[in-house]
Coordinates of C-alpha atoms in Angstrom, one line a residue:
M1 CA 104.6 83.3 95.7
D2 CA 103.5 80.9 93.0
T3 CA 100.1 80.6 94.6
I4 CA 99.7 84.4 94.5
R5 CA 100.7 84.5 90.9
E6 CA 98.3 81.7 90.0
K7 CA 95.5 83.7 91.6
L8 CA 96.4 86.8 89.8
S9 CA 96.4 85.0 86.4
S10 CA 93.3 83.0 87.1
Y11 CA 91.0 86.1 87.5
K12 CA 90.6 88.6 84.8
P13 CA 90.3 92.3 85.9
N14 CA 86.7 93.6 86.0
I15 CA 85.6 97.1 85.2
Y16 CA 85.8 98.1 88.9
C17 CA 89.6 97.6 88.9
W18 CA 90.0 100.6 86.6
N19 CA 92.0 102.4 89.4
T20 CA 94.7 99.8 89.9
S21 CA 94.8 99.3 86.1
R22 CA 95.6 102.9 85.6
L23 CA 98.3 102.9 88.3
S24 CA 99.9 99.8 87.0
E25 CA 99.3 100.6 83.3
Q26 CA 97.1 97.6 82.7
F27 CA 98.9 95.5 85.4
K28 CA 102.3 95.6 83.8
T29 CA 103.7 96.0 87.3
Y30 CA 102.9 92.4 87.9
D31 CA 105.5 91.4 85.3
I32 CA 108.2 93.3 87.2
E33 CA 107.3 93.0 90.9
I34 CA 104.3 91.9 93.0
G35 CA 105.8 92.6 96.4
H36 CA 108.3 90.9 98.7
P37 CA 106.9 89.1 101.8
S38 CA 109.6 90.6 104.0
I39 CA 108.1 94.1 103.4
K40 CA 105.5 94.7 106.1
I41 CA 102.7 97.2 106.2
A42 CA 100.8 97.9 109.5
I43 CA 97.2 98.7 108.7
L44 CA 95.5 100.7 111.5
D45 CA 91.8 100.3 110.9
S46 CA 88.8 98.1 111.9
G47 CA 90.6 94.8 111.7
C48 CA 90.2 92.4 108.8
D49 CA 88.5 89.2 107.6
Y50 CA 91.8 87.4 107.5
L51 CA 90.3 84.2 106.0
H52 CA 88.9 86.0 103.0
S53 CA 90.4 84.6 99.9
E54 CA 91.8 88.0 98.9
L55 CA 93.6 88.4 102.2
N56 CA 94.5 85.0 103.6
D57 CA 97.9 84.6 102.0
N58 CA 99.4 87.8 103.5
I59 CA 98.0 88.5 107.0
L60 CA 100.6 87.9 109.8
I61 CA 97.9 86.9 112.3
N62 CA 100.3 86.2 115.2
K63 CA 101.7 89.7 114.8
S64 CA 98.3 91.4 114.4
K65 CA 96.3 92.8 117.4
S66 CA 93.2 94.6 118.5
M67 CA 93.7 97.8 120.5
V68 CA 89.9 98.0 121.1
P69 CA 89.5 96.6 124.7
Y70 CA 85.9 95.3 124.1
E71 CA 86.7 93.7 120.7
E72 CA 89.6 91.6 121.6
N73 CA 90.2 89.8 118.2
I74 CA 91.1 91.4 114.9
E75 CA 87.8 90.2 113.1
D76 CA 86.4 93.0 111.1
Y77 CA 82.8 93.8 112.1
N78 CA 82.8 97.2 110.3
G79 CA 84.2 96.3 106.8
H80 CA 86.5 99.3 106.4
G81 CA 89.7 97.5 107.3
T82 CA 89.0 94.5 105.0
A83 CA 88.3 96.9 102.1
V84 CA 91.5 98.9 102.7
I85 CA 93.7 95.8 103.0
S86 CA 92.3 94.2 99.8
S87 CA 93.2 97.3 97.8
I88 CA 96.8 96.5 98.6
I89 CA 97.0 92.7 98.5
G90 CA 93.9 91.6 96.5
K91 CA 94.7 89.0 93.9
K92 CA 91.4 87.8 92.5
N93 CA 88.4 90.1 91.9
V94 CA 90.3 92.9 93.6
K95 CA 93.7 93.5 91.8
G96 CA 95.9 94.8 94.6
I97 CA 98.8 97.1 93.9
A98 CA 101.3 94.9 95.9
P99 CA 99.7 91.5 96.3
A100 CA 102.6 89.6 97.9
V101 CA 103.6 92.0 100.7
S102 CA 102.9 91.2 104.3
I103 CA 100.2 92.8 106.4
L104 CA 99.9 93.4 110.2
S105 CA 96.3 94.3 111.1
Y106 CA 95.9 96.5 114.1
K107 CA 92.3 97.2 115.1
I108 CA 91.9 100.8 116.3
V109 CA 88.2 101.4 115.5
D110 CA 85.2 99.3 116.6
K111 CA 82.3 97.9 114.6
N112 CA 80.6 101.3 114.7
G113 CA 83.7 103.2 113.4
Y114 CA 84.5 104.6 116.9
G115 CA 88.1 104.9 117.9
E116 CA 90.3 106.6 120.5
L117 CA 93.6 108.3 119.8
R118 CA 95.2 106.3 122.6
W119 CA 94.4 103.1 120.6
T120 CA 96.1 104.6 117.5
I121 CA 99.2 105.6 119.6
N122 CA 99.5 102.1 121.1
A123 CA 99.2 100.6 117.6
I124 CA 102.0 102.9 116.2
K125 CA 104.2 101.9 119.1
L126 CA 103.7 98.3 118.5
A127 CA 104.3 98.7 114.7
I128 CA 107.6 100.3 115.6
Q129 CA 108.5 97.4 117.8
E130 CA 107.6 95.0 114.9
N131 CA 110.0 96.8 112.5
V132 CA 107.3 97.5 109.9
H133 CA 108.2 99.5 106.9
I134 CA 104.9 101.3 106.4
I135 CA 102.1 102.4 108.7
N136 CA 98.8 103.1 107.0
I137 CA 96.1 105.1 108.8
S138 CA 93.1 105.2 106.4
Y139 CA 90.5 106.4 108.8
T140 CA 89.8 110.0 109.6
S141 CA 88.1 111.6 112.6
N142 CA 87.3 115.0 114.0
K143 CA 90.1 117.2 115.4
I144 CA 91.3 116.1 118.8
D145 CA 91.2 118.7 121.6
D146 CA 93.5 116.8 124.1
I147 CA 96.7 118.7 123.6
D148 CA 98.8 116.2 125.6
M149 CA 97.4 113.3 123.5
I150 CA 98.1 115.1 120.3
Y151 CA 101.7 115.8 121.5
E152 CA 102.2 112.2 122.3
Y153 CA 100.8 111.2 118.9
K154 CA 103.1 113.6 117.1
E155 CA 106.1 112.3 119.0
V156 CA 105.4 108.6 118.3
V157 CA 104.9 109.4 114.6
K158 CA 108.2 111.3 114.6
E159 CA 109.8 108.3 116.2
A160 CA 108.4 106.0 113.5
I161 CA 109.7 108.3 110.7
S162 CA 113.1 108.6 112.4
K163 CA 113.4 104.8 112.1
G164 CA 112.7 104.9 108.4
I165 CA 109.0 104.0 108.6
Y166 CA 106.6 105.7 106.1
V167 CA 103.4 107.0 108.0
I168 CA 100.6 107.4 105.4
C169 CA 97.1 108.7 106.1
A170 CA 93.9 109.5 104.2
A171 CA 93.2 113.1 103.5
G172 CA 89.5 112.7 104.2
N173 CA 86.3 113.0 102.2
E174 CA 84.7 116.3 103.1
C175 CA 85.8 118.3 100.0
K176 CA 87.7 120.7 102.3
E177 CA 91.0 122.4 102.2
I178 CA 93.2 120.9 104.9
K179 CA 95.0 123.5 107.0
Q180 CA 97.1 123.3 110.2
D181 CA 94.0 124.0 112.3
S182 CA 91.8 121.7 110.2
E183 CA 89.1 119.7 111.9
K184 CA 90.2 116.4 110.3
F185 CA 92.6 114.1 112.0
P186 CA 95.2 112.8 111.4
A187 CA 95.6 114.5 108.0
Y188 CA 96.0 118.0 109.4
L189 CA 99.1 116.8 111.4
A190 CA 102.0 117.4 109.1
E191 CA 104.2 114.5 110.3
G192 CA 102.5 111.9 108.1
I193 CA 101.9 111.8 104.3
A194 CA 98.3 112.7 103.5
I195 CA 96.8 111.2 100.3
A196 CA 93.9 112.7 98.3
S197 CA 91.7 111.0 95.8
T198 CA 91.3 111.3 92.0
D199 CA 88.4 110.1 89.9
Y200 CA 88.1 108.1 86.6
K201 CA 89.0 111.2 84.6
G202 CA 92.2 111.8 86.7
E203 CA 90.9 114.9 88.4
L204 CA 90.5 115.5 92.1
S205 CA 87.5 113.6 93.3
S206 CA 84.5 115.8 94.2
F207 CA 84.6 114.5 97.8
S208 CA 88.4 114.7 98.4
N209 CA 90.1 117.0 100.8
Y210 CA 93.1 118.8 99.6
G211 CA 95.6 121.5 100.7
V212 CA 99.1 122.4 101.6
G213 CA 101.1 119.3 102.4
V214 CA 98.7 117.0 100.4
D215 CA 101.2 116.3 97.6
F216 CA 99.9 113.0 96.4
S217 CA 96.7 111.5 95.1
M218 CA 95.6 108.0 94.0
P219 CA 92.5 107.0 92.1
S220 CA 89.7 105.8 94.3
G221 CA 86.4 106.9 92.6
G222 CA 84.0 109.7 92.6
F223 CA 81.3 110.5 90.0
S224 CA 82.6 112.2 86.9
Q225 CA 80.4 114.0 84.4
G226 CA 80.1 112.2 81.1
F227 CA 81.0 108.7 82.5
P228 CA 78.7 105.9 83.5
S229 CA 78.0 105.7 87.3
Q230 CA 79.9 102.4 87.7
Y231 CA 83.2 104.2 87.1
G232 CA 82.6 106.2 90.2
F233 CA 83.3 103.1 92.3
V234 CA 86.1 100.7 92.9
I235 CA 85.8 97.1 94.0
V236 CA 87.0 95.9 97.4
A237 CA 86.6 92.8 99.6
K238 CA 84.1 92.8 102.4
P239 CA 83.9 90.5 105.4
R240 CA 82.1 87.3 104.6
S241 CA 79.9 87.7 107.6
M242 CA 78.4 91.0 106.4
A243 CA 75.0 91.1 104.7
R244 CA 74.7 91.7 101.0
L245 CA 73.7 95.2 100.0
H246 CA 71.3 96.4 97.3
L247 CA 74.2 98.3 95.6
E248 CA 76.0 95.0 95.1
D249 CA 73.0 93.4 93.4
Q250 CA 72.4 96.5 91.3
Y251 CA 76.0 96.4 89.9
Q252 CA 76.3 92.6 89.9
V253 CA 79.2 92.6 92.3
P254 CA 80.5 89.1 93.3
K255 CA 79.6 87.6 96.7
D256 CA 81.8 88.9 99.6
Y257 CA 82.8 92.0 97.7
T258 CA 81.4 95.5 97.6
L259 CA 81.9 98.8 95.8
T260 CA 83.3 101.9 97.4
M261 CA 85.1 105.2 96.9
G262 CA 87.2 107.5 99.2
T263 CA 90.6 108.6 100.3
S264 CA 90.9 105.5 102.5
I265 CA 91.5 103.5 99.4
S266 CA 93.8 106.2 98.0
S267 CA 95.9 106.0 101.2
A268 CA 96.0 102.2 100.9
L269 CA 97.1 102.3 97.2
F270 CA 99.9 104.8 98.1
S271 CA 101.1 102.5 100.9
G272 CA 101.0 99.6 98.5
T273 CA 103.0 101.5 95.9
I274 CA 105.7 102.4 98.5
A275 CA 105.8 98.7 99.5
L276 CA 106.1 97.6 95.9
L277 CA 109.0 100.0 95.3
L278 CA 110.8 98.9 98.5
S279 CA 110.2 95.3 97.4
R280 CA 111.8 95.8 94.1
Y281 CA 114.8 97.7 95.5
Y282 CA 115.3 95.0 98.1
R283 CA 115.1 92.2 95.6
L284 CA 117.7 93.9 93.4
Y285 CA 120.1 95.2 96.0
K286 CA 119.4 93.3 99.3
K287 CA 119.0 96.6 101.1
L288 CA 116.4 99.3 101.4
P289 CA 116.6 102.7 99.8
K290 CA 116.5 106.1 101.5
R291 CA 113.1 107.6 102.2
N292 CA 113.8 110.7 100.1
E293 CA 114.8 108.6 97.1
I294 CA 111.6 106.7 97.1
L295 CA 109.4 109.8 97.6
S296 CA 111.2 111.6 94.8
L297 CA 110.6 108.6 92.5
V298 CA 106.9 108.7 93.3
K299 CA 106.6 112.4 92.9
L300 CA 108.4 112.4 89.5
S301 CA 106.3 109.5 88.2
G302 CA 103.0 111.3 88.5
K303 CA 101.0 113.9 86.6
Q304 CA 99.8 117.2 88.0
I305 CA 96.2 117.5 89.0
N306 CA 94.2 120.3 87.4
R307 CA 93.6 123.2 89.8
H308 CA 95.9 121.6 92.4
Y309 CA 99.3 122.1 90.9
S310 CA 101.3 121.0 94.0
M311 CA 99.5 117.6 93.8
V312 CA 100.3 114.7 91.5
E313 CA 98.5 111.5 90.8
V314 CA 101.1 108.8 91.2
N315 CA 102.0 106.3 88.4
T316 CA 103.1 103.1 90.1
Y317 CA 104.4 101.5 86.9
R318 CA 106.6 104.5 86.0
A319 CA 108.1 104.7 89.5
L320 CA 108.8 101.0 89.5
N321 CA 110.5 101.2 86.2
E322 CA 113.0 103.7 87.6
I323 CA 114.4 101.1 90.0
K324 CA 117.1 99.3 88.0

């Protein structure tokens, strides 16, 4: 814990941390709670660079696993999983929303971003066995036509929720309204909590999906008229093995980091916020709160998004302050 706090204090926030700065009201959450290591988030994604300095304090390597049969380790050859995880537990150039919680990394997509629903189902089953508190599914894919597989997915998610696990997913980046028959998976399945994206101005990001059942948003970028282009991005960690991009040179991003935007980061920030609230409650009362209590806190903390009045952008600091 001391090492994590030392890292947090040793690195000043950069301009690409504007999103977590807003959620935490200039990182005032760090003075209250940075996360409890007993609170566990399962990240279902492309694996992670678990030796990256942003991640290496928090990954439960022996509890992590690849579900991709031809990529047997959890090394991230895609970059998506490392980016998502750093948004939660980053503590240097990335200022994570809950930098001291524990992460189980389950690889469910390969280096090309391909994944099968069976791999996701298997990962959720394992996460339930490991008694995680939160399952984060930041990737999205096209609608699945296998009715039996969808039924099995719904049932395993229901099982997770029945055990008190929060199942959180990205709403997707196609600027579409999500409906029950939407082509985006898993956000169109109502069992989980789908998270949209807001931009630097606090409005729905131009790319973000939305719709009935998408009640929450978190800031993760998008170009806003009247603001410099750099505020369209947020900073995340990238695998150290990946080549440097022109974008990173253009915006003077540190080595082993990149810039991104998207509801994948929004989903991660929501998962991190839930983890932070659970951590605070557990630290104060030595037990965990009811699901509805936490979701109500999160809902009441936020502000309504213009044109999408059922949706709020969460304020992590305000929600955290309500746990006393």
